[in-house]
């Protein structure tokens, strides 16, 4: 990107300063702090690419990763509706939770929806609308939703028929039945069934919606086989050859999304698998070899900041920032990354958080975390940039004044024309106008004197419009408009992503096929 503060005159001053500094600044382990600071500034603005879908799985980017999971339509977070075939009514927890289960609903909406937590390919916990888990009542055979920490007593085994009907074996070994419209119990002992409408233990299962699938779903879905699946993915999806190609394409940096579980290697909590930290180490080695700078991004945090696949969520629930313990776990992750990588010459910045969602995440929690995360980085380096961001669905300027007090701070904004159905009603030209006008104003509004630098940390050459499939020339014009506008970001830009299942989301494909062209000065 083209930073407004980096003109030719400044470049000449920097070169002169470097020449003098070579002789005047004492060495510290072969690299002085002042020289490091200068090289960081000279690296700006970056032309970067995200290595998405690599160390934090996103199912829409790599759908083939899930192909060999048994019952892959019943992964963690899948939303399930159950209709009793005998009662011809839907099952729900009375009042949405903390109550008995009944089968007296004529339709299925939020209260009639269960979220699956997968134990293995046939065994699940059932989470109700208000967050509790289903279990057998201690006073009898009725099912109640009042458990908060599921275990053996909340495990239900699903036995499926060929026509999406199901019987559910309860923890006591008996089958669940809709004994009446107001009584769902675990006391049906008949093993055999003809799957007919007269069997109270038969339910019709509706799995027509599931949470976005990501790291949690792929690791828990494969169970004991997850380690081999993920390690093969890590070793093949992005390789040293990709870093060489990025440098040949005149990119200057990579943004590497990582999950909090990587900082727990070699023993990450289940279901996450070990070995990803070694891949991050390799990425740093390759970046240094091919003269690329690294933005290390804590993309997925414990508790999820937005409930999407990219956050490592189990069922779409957003819990990050609601407790001090939760925030402290993220600070510990940043501390780990800073302690391990701040002395690597290619590290340019550490990003504290990705895409916190308003109003789920409070502004107070975010400020508290950003201060602690910033302090954690500064324990190890005064020169590494620290990247923050405002909340999605909130004013992108909400943290400018607060973050502006941090030294060497950056604010990250994400601009897409393909993740909101509103854009599908625009013509190609209107999409171009939106970039040149609205996006330009958006970027200007966060570019303030004495404020943080600005990174357009995610954008894509894909766009939705009203005219059907766009032509190559139209895609070229759209991408060039984005480059022209986002090139004014003072810290730079990072395309999403290097590789992707959908071609126009892949910068590698876009450059190789002539949709985007980068040169050393653009």
Short mmCIF file of N, CA and C in Angstrom, two decimals, residues 369-442:
data_model
loop_
_atom_site.label_atom_id
_atom_site.label_comp_id
_atom_site.label_asym_id
_atom_site.label_seq_id
_atom_site.Cartn_x
_atom_site.Cartn_y
_atom_site.Cartn_z
N UNK A 369 -8.76 -5.66 27.57
CA UNK A 369 -7.89 -6.65 26.95
C UNK A 369 -6.80 -5.98 26.13
N UNK A 370 -7.16 -4.96 25.36
CA UNK A 370 -6.16 -4.31 24.52
C UNK A 370 -5.03 -3.71 25.35
N UNK A 371 -5.35 -3.13 26.48
CA UNK A 371 -4.31 -2.59 27.34
C UNK A 371 -3.39 -3.70 27.85
N UNK A 372 -3.99 -4.79 28.30
CA UNK A 372 -3.19 -5.90 28.84
C UNK A 372 -2.39 -6.58 27.73
N UNK A 373 -3.00 -6.75 26.55
CA UNK A 373 -2.28 -7.36 25.44
C UNK A 373 -1.14 -6.49 24.95
N UNK A 374 -1.38 -5.20 24.88
CA UNK A 374 -0.32 -4.26 24.49
C UNK A 374 0.85 -4.34 25.48
N UNK A 375 0.54 -4.34 26.76
CA UNK A 375 1.58 -4.42 27.78
C UNK A 375 2.36 -5.73 27.66
N UNK A 376 1.67 -6.81 27.31
CA UNK A 376 2.35 -8.10 27.16
C UNK A 376 3.37 -8.05 26.04
N UNK A 377 3.02 -7.43 24.93
CA UNK A 377 3.96 -7.30 23.81
C UNK A 377 5.13 -6.42 24.22
N UNK A 378 4.85 -5.34 24.90
CA UNK A 378 5.90 -4.38 25.25
C UNK A 378 6.88 -4.94 26.28
N UNK A 379 6.52 -6.01 26.95
CA UNK A 379 7.49 -6.67 27.84
C UNK A 379 8.68 -7.17 27.05
N UNK A 380 8.48 -7.48 25.79
CA UNK A 380 9.52 -8.11 24.98
C UNK A 380 10.06 -7.22 23.87
N UNK A 381 9.31 -6.21 23.49
CA UNK A 381 9.78 -5.35 22.40
C UNK A 381 9.07 -4.00 22.45
N UNK A 382 9.87 -2.95 22.24
CA UNK A 382 9.29 -1.61 22.12
C UNK A 382 9.11 -1.23 20.66
N UNK A 383 9.53 -2.10 19.76
CA UNK A 383 9.56 -1.75 18.34
C UNK A 383 8.51 -2.46 17.50
N UNK A 384 8.03 -3.61 17.95
CA UNK A 384 7.01 -4.33 17.19
C UNK A 384 5.71 -3.53 17.21
N UNK A 385 5.06 -3.44 16.07
CA UNK A 385 3.76 -2.79 16.02
C UNK A 385 2.71 -3.68 16.70
N UNK A 386 1.76 -3.05 17.35
CA UNK A 386 0.65 -3.75 17.98
C UNK A 386 -0.63 -3.35 17.26
N UNK A 387 -1.34 -4.35 16.75
CA UNK A 387 -2.54 -4.10 15.94
C UNK A 387 -3.79 -4.42 16.74
N UNK A 388 -4.75 -3.51 16.67
CA UNK A 388 -6.05 -3.70 17.31
C UNK A 388 -7.13 -3.43 16.25
N UNK A 389 -8.37 -3.56 16.65
CA UNK A 389 -9.47 -3.24 15.74
C UNK A 389 -10.70 -2.87 16.55
N UNK A 390 -11.56 -2.07 15.94
CA UNK A 390 -12.86 -1.80 16.54
C UNK A 390 -13.77 -3.00 16.33
N UNK A 391 -14.92 -2.99 16.96
CA UNK A 391 -15.84 -4.11 16.85
C UNK A 391 -16.59 -4.05 15.52
N UNK A 392 -16.85 -5.22 14.95
CA UNK A 392 -17.72 -5.29 13.80
C UNK A 392 -19.13 -4.86 14.21
N UNK A 393 -19.85 -4.24 13.29
CA UNK A 393 -21.21 -3.73 13.51
C UNK A 393 -21.23 -2.58 14.52
N UNK A 394 -20.09 -1.93 14.69
CA UNK A 394 -20.01 -0.74 15.53
C UNK A 394 -19.27 0.34 14.74
N UNK A 395 -19.24 1.53 15.26
CA UNK A 395 -18.52 2.63 14.62
C UNK A 395 -17.04 2.27 14.54
N UNK A 396 -16.49 2.26 13.32
CA UNK A 396 -15.09 1.86 13.17
C UNK A 396 -14.13 2.86 13.82
N UNK A 397 -14.63 4.00 14.24
CA UNK A 397 -13.80 5.00 14.91
C UNK A 397 -13.88 4.91 16.44
N UNK A 398 -14.61 3.93 16.96
CA UNK A 398 -14.91 3.92 18.39
C UNK A 398 -13.67 3.82 19.27
N UNK A 399 -12.57 3.27 18.76
CA UNK A 399 -11.38 3.08 19.58
C UNK A 399 -10.21 3.95 19.15
N UNK A 400 -10.43 4.85 18.19
CA UNK A 400 -9.30 5.63 17.66
C UNK A 400 -8.61 6.43 18.75
N UNK A 401 -9.36 7.14 19.55
CA UNK A 401 -8.75 7.97 20.59
C UNK A 401 -8.05 7.10 21.63
N UNK A 402 -8.68 5.99 21.99
CA UNK A 402 -8.09 5.11 23.01
C UNK A 402 -6.80 4.48 22.50
N UNK A 403 -6.85 3.92 21.31
CA UNK A 403 -5.68 3.23 20.75
C UNK A 403 -4.58 4.23 20.40
N UNK A 404 -4.98 5.45 20.11
CA UNK A 404 -3.99 6.46 19.76
C UNK A 404 -2.99 6.76 20.85
N UNK A 405 -3.28 6.37 22.07
CA UNK A 405 -2.34 6.59 23.19
C UNK A 405 -1.25 5.52 23.21
N UNK A 406 -1.44 4.42 22.47
CA UNK A 406 -0.44 3.36 22.43
C UNK A 406 0.64 3.71 21.41
N UNK A 407 1.88 3.52 21.77
CA UNK A 407 2.97 3.76 20.84
C UNK A 407 3.07 2.63 19.81
N UNK A 408 3.36 3.01 18.57
CA UNK A 408 3.48 2.05 17.46
C UNK A 408 2.24 1.17 17.37
N UNK A 409 1.10 1.84 17.34
CA UNK A 409 -0.17 1.12 17.28
C UNK A 409 -0.76 1.20 15.88
N UNK A 410 -1.58 0.21 15.56
CA UNK A 410 -2.22 0.11 14.26
C UNK A 410 -3.67 -0.30 14.50
N UNK A 411 -4.58 0.25 13.70
CA UNK A 411 -5.97 -0.19 13.75
C UNK A 411 -6.29 -0.92 12.45
N UNK A 412 -6.92 -2.07 12.57
CA UNK A 412 -7.21 -2.94 11.43
C UNK A 412 -8.68 -2.80 11.05
N UNK A 413 -8.93 -2.57 9.75
CA UNK A 413 -10.30 -2.52 9.23
C UNK A 413 -10.44 -3.56 8.12
N UNK A 414 -11.62 -4.14 8.01
CA UNK A 414 -11.89 -5.17 7.00
C UNK A 414 -12.99 -4.68 6.07
N UNK A 415 -12.73 -4.70 4.77
CA UNK A 415 -13.66 -4.17 3.80
C UNK A 415 -13.98 -5.23 2.74
N UNK A 416 -15.22 -5.68 2.71
CA UNK A 416 -15.66 -6.66 1.72
C UNK A 416 -16.92 -6.15 1.00
N UNK A 417 -17.02 -6.48 -0.29
CA UNK A 417 -18.25 -6.23 -1.04
C UNK A 417 -18.95 -7.55 -1.37
N UNK A 418 -18.71 -8.58 -0.56
CA UNK A 418 -19.27 -9.89 -0.89
C UNK A 418 -19.75 -10.67 0.32
N UNK A 419 -19.90 -10.01 1.45
CA UNK A 419 -20.37 -10.71 2.64
C UNK A 419 -21.66 -10.11 3.17
N UNK A 420 -22.26 -9.25 2.39
CA UNK A 420 -23.52 -8.62 2.77
C UNK A 420 -24.42 -8.64 1.55
N UNK A 421 -25.60 -9.23 1.70
CA UNK A 421 -26.51 -9.35 0.58
C UNK A 421 -26.89 -8.03 -0.06
N UNK A 422 -26.68 -6.92 0.66
CA UNK A 422 -27.00 -5.61 0.11
C UNK A 422 -26.26 -5.36 -1.19
N UNK A 423 -25.01 -5.87 -1.28
CA UNK A 423 -24.21 -5.61 -2.47
C UNK A 423 -24.73 -6.34 -3.70
N UNK A 424 -25.47 -7.43 -3.50
CA UNK A 424 -25.97 -8.19 -4.65
C UNK A 424 -26.98 -7.41 -5.47
N UNK A 425 -27.51 -6.34 -4.90
CA UNK A 425 -28.45 -5.50 -5.63
C UNK A 425 -27.79 -4.39 -6.40
N UNK A 426 -26.46 -4.29 -6.32
CA UNK A 426 -25.73 -3.23 -7.00
C UNK A 426 -25.22 -3.70 -8.35
N UNK A 427 -25.16 -2.79 -9.29
CA UNK A 427 -24.52 -3.10 -10.57
C UNK A 427 -23.01 -3.12 -10.39
N UNK A 428 -22.31 -3.58 -11.41
CA UNK A 428 -20.84 -3.58 -11.36
C UNK A 428 -20.34 -2.16 -11.15
N UNK A 429 -20.88 -1.21 -11.90
CA UNK A 429 -20.42 0.17 -11.78
C UNK A 429 -20.72 0.72 -10.39
N UNK A 430 -21.87 0.37 -9.83
CA UNK A 430 -22.19 0.85 -8.49
C UNK A 430 -21.23 0.26 -7.46
N UNK A 431 -20.79 -0.98 -7.65
CA UNK A 431 -19.77 -1.55 -6.77
C UNK A 431 -18.47 -0.77 -6.88
N UNK A 432 -18.09 -0.41 -8.10
CA UNK A 432 -16.88 0.39 -8.30
C UNK A 432 -17.02 1.76 -7.62
N UNK A 433 -18.19 2.37 -7.79
CA UNK A 433 -18.43 3.66 -7.16
C UNK A 433 -18.36 3.55 -5.64
N UNK A 434 -18.87 2.43 -5.11
CA UNK A 434 -18.85 2.23 -3.66
C UNK A 434 -17.42 2.21 -3.15
N UNK A 435 -16.52 1.53 -3.87
CA UNK A 435 -15.12 1.50 -3.46
C UNK A 435 -14.52 2.90 -3.54
N UNK A 436 -14.73 3.57 -4.65
CA UNK A 436 -14.10 4.87 -4.88
C UNK A 436 -14.65 5.97 -3.98
N UNK A 437 -15.88 5.81 -3.53
CA UNK A 437 -16.51 6.86 -2.72
C UNK A 437 -16.67 6.44 -1.26
N UNK A 438 -17.59 5.49 -0.99
CA UNK A 438 -17.86 5.11 0.39
C UNK A 438 -16.64 4.51 1.08
N UNK A 439 -15.97 3.55 0.43
CA UNK A 439 -14.80 2.93 1.06
C UNK A 439 -13.68 3.95 1.25
N UNK A 440 -13.54 4.83 0.28
CA UNK A 440 -12.52 5.86 0.41
C UNK A 440 -12.79 6.75 1.62
N UNK A 441 -14.07 7.12 1.80
CA UNK A 441 -14.42 7.93 2.97
C UNK A 441 -14.22 7.14 4.27
N UNK A 442 -14.58 5.86 4.25
CA UNK A 442 -14.37 5.03 5.43
C UNK A 442 -12.91 5.03 5.85
#
